[in-house]
PDB file of C-alpha atoms in Angstrom:
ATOM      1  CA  UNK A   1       0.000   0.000   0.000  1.00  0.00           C
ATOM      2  CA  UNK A   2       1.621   3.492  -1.121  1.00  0.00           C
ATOM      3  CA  UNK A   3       2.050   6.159   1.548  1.00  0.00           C
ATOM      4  CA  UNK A   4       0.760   8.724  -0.200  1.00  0.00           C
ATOM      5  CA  UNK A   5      -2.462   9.687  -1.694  1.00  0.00           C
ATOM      6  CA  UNK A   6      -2.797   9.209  -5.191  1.00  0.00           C
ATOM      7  CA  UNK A   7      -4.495  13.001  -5.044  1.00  0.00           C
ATOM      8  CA  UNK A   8      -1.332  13.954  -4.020  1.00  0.00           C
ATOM      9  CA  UNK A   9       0.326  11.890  -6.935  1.00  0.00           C
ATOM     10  CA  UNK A  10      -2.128  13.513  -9.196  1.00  0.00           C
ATOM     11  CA  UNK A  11      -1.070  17.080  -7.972  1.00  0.00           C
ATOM     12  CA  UNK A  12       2.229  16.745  -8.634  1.00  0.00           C
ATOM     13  CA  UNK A  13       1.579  15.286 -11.866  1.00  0.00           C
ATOM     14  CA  UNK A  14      -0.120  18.665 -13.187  1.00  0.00           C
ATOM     15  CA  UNK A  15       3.062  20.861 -11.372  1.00  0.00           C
ATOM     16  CA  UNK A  16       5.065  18.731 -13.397  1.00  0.00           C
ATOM     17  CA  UNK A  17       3.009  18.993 -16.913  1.00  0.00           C
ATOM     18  CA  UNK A  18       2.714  22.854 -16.236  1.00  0.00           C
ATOM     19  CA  UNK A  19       6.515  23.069 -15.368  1.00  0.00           C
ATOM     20  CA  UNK A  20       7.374  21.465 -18.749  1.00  0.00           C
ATOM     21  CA  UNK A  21       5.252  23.523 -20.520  1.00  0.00           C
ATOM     22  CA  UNK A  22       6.579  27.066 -19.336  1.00  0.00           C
ATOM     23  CA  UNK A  23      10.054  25.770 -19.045  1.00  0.00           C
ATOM     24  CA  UNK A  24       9.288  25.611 -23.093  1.00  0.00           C
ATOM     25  CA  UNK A  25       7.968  28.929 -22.872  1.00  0.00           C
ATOM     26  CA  UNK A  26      10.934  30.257 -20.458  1.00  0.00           C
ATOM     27  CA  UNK A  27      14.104  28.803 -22.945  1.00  0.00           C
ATOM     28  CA  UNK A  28      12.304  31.181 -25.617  1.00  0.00           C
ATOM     29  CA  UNK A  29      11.671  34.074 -23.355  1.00  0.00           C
ATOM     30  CA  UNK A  30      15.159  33.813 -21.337  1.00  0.00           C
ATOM     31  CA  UNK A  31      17.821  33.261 -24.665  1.00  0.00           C
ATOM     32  CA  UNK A  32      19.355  36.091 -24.241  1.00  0.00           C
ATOM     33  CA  UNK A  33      19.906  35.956 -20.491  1.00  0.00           C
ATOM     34  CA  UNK A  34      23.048  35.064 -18.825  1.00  0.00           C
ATOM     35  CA  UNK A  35      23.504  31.494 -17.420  1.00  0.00           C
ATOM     36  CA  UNK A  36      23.415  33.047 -13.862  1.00  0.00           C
ATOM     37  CA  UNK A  37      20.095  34.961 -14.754  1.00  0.00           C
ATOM     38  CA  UNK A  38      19.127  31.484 -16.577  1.00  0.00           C
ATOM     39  CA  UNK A  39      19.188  29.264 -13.712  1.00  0.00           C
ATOM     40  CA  UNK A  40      17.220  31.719 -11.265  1.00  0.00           C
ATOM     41  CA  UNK A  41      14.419  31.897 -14.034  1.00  0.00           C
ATOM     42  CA  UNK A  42      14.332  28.803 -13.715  1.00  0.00           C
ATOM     43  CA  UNK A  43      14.708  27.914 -10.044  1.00  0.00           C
ATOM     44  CA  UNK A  44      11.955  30.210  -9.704  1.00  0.00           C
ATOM     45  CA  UNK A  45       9.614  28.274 -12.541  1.00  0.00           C
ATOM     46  CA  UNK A  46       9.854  25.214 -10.373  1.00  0.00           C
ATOM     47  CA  UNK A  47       9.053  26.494  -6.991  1.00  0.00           C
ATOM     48  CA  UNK A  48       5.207  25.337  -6.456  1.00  0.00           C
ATOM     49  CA  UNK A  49       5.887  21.754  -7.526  1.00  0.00           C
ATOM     50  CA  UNK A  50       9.339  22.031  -5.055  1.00  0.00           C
ATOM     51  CA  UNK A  51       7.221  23.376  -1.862  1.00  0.00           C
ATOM     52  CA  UNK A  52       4.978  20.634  -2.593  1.00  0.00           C
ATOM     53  CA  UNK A  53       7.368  17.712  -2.661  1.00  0.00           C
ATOM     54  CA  UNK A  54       9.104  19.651   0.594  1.00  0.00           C
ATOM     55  CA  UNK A  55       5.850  19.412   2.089  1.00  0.00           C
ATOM     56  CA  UNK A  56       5.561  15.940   2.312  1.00  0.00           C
ATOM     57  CA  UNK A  57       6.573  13.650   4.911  1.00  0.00           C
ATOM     58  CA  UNK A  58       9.358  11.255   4.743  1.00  0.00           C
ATOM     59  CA  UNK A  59       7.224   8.448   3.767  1.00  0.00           C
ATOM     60  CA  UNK A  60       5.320  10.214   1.364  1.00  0.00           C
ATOM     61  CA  UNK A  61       8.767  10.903  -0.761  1.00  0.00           C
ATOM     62  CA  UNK A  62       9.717   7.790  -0.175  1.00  0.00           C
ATOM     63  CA  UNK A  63       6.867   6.279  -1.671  1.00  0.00           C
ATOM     64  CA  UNK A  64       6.864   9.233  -4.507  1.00  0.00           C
ATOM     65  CA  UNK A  65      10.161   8.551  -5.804  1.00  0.00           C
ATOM     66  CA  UNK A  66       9.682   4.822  -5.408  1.00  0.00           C
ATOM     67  CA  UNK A  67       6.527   5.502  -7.679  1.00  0.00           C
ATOM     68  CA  UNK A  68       8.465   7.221 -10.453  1.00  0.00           C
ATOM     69  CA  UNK A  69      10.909   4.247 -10.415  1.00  0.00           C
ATOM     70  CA  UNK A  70       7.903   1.513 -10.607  1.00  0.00           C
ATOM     71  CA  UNK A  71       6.525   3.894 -13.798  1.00  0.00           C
ATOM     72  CA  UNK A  72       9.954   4.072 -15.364  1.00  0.00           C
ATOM     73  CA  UNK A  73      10.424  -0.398 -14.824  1.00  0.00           C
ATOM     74  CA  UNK A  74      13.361   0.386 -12.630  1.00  0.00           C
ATOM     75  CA  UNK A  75      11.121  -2.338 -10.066  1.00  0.00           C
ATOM     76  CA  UNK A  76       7.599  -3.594 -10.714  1.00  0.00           C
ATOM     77  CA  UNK A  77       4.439  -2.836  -8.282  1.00  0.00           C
ATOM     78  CA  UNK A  78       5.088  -6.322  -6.603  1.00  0.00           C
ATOM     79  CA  UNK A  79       8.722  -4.466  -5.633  1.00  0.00           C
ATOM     80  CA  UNK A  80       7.480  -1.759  -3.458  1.00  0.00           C
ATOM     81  CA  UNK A  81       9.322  -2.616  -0.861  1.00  0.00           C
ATOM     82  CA  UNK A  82      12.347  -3.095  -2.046  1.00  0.00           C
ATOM     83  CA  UNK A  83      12.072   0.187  -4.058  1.00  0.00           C
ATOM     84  CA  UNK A  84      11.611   1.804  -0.715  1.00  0.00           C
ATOM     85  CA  UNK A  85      14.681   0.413   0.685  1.00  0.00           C
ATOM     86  CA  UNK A  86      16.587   1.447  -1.892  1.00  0.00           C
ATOM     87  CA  UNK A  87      15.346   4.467  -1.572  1.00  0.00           C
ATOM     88  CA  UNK A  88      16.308   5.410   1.744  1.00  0.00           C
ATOM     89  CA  UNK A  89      19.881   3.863   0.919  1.00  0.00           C
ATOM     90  CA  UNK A  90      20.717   5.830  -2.519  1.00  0.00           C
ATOM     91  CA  UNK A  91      19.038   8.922  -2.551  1.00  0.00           C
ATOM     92  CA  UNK A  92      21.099  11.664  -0.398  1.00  0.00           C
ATOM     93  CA  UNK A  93      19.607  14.739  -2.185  1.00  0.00           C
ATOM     94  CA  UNK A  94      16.361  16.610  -1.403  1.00  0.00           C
ATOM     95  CA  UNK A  95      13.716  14.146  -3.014  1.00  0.00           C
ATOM     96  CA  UNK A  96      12.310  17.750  -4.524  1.00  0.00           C
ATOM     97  CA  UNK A  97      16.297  17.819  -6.588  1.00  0.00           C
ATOM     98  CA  UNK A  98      15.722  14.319  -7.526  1.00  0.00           C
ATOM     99  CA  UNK A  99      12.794  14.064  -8.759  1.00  0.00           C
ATOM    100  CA  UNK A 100      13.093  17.514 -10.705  1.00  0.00           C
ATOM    101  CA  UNK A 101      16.040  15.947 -12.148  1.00  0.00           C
ATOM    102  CA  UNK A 102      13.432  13.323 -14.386  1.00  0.00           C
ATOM    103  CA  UNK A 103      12.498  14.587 -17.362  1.00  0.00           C
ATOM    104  CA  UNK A 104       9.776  12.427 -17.788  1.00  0.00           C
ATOM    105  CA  UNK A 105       9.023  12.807 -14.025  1.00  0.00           C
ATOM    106  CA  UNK A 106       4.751  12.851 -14.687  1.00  0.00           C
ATOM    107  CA  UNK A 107       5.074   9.914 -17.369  1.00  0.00           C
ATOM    108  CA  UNK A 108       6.769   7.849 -14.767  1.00  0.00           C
ATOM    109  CA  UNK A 109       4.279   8.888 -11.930  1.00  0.00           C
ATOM    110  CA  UNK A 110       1.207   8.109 -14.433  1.00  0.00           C
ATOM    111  CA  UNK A 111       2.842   5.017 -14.922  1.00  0.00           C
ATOM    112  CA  UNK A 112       3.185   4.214 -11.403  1.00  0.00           C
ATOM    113  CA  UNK A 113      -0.124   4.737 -10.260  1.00  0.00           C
ATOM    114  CA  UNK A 114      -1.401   2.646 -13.362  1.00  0.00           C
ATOM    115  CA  UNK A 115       0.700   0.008 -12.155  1.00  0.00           C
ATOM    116  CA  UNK A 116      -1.654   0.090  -9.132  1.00  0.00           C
ATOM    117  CA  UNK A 117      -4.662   0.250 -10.962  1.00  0.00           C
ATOM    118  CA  UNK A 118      -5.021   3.878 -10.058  1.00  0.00           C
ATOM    119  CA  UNK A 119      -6.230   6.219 -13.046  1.00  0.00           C
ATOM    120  CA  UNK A 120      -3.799   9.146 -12.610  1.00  0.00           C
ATOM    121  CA  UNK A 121      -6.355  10.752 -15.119  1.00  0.00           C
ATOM    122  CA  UNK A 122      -9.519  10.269 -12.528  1.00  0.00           C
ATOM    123  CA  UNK A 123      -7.540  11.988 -10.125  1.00  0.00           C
ATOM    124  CA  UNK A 124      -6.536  15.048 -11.849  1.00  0.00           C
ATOM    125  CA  UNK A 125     -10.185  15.239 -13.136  1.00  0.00           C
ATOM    126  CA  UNK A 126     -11.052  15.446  -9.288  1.00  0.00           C
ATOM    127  CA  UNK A 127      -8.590  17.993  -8.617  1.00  0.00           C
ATOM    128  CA  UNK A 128      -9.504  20.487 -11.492  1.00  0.00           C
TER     129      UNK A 128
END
């Protein structure tokens, strides 16, 4: 059973979608920027779905990151434990660093839950 709601999943699912759309957007609005300049526009693009992660409890990112690894085949459902082990052994960054660091970060979390038999798209539904 995951430690965190799969509203919560959901929610950080459409941070993520938004972030990659206006970090689209912000490469065409910030080319002319300095790298320096760059990297705050961008720090600051990502700070909603970064509280949010920061907001969770220890379990919760646990079981989030664990998630993203089931929806990328790293483990299979049947593995959650072992993906929570691992887990708590590998990962010494924020989880918020980490999991920014995906690029496919939602894909792998609307994997996840669908390899729970949770519809990630009945859950954003709920949320909007």
């Amino acid at each position: 059973m995951l430690q965190i709601s799969s509203s919560k999943v959901a929610q950080i699912i459409l941070l993520a979608h938004e972030l990659r759309m206006n970090s689209g957007e912000l490469e065409m609005l910030t080319e002319d920027l300095s790298e320096d300049e760059h990297e705050t526009m961008g720090r600051l693009d990502d700070e909603e779905i970064r509280s949010f992660i920061d907001d969770l409890n220890e379990e919760e990112q646990t079981d989030l990151i664990a998630l993203a690894w089931i929806g990328r085949d790293t483990f299979g459902p049947d593995e959650l434990d072992e993906a929570r082990a691992t887990v708590e052994t590998e990962i010494t960054r924020s989880a918020a660093d980490y999991l920014l660091g995906m690029p496919n970060l939602s894909e792998y979390l609307e994997s996840g839950l669908d390899a729970f038999g949770i519809s990630a798209n009945d859950e954003e539904d709920d949320i909007m």
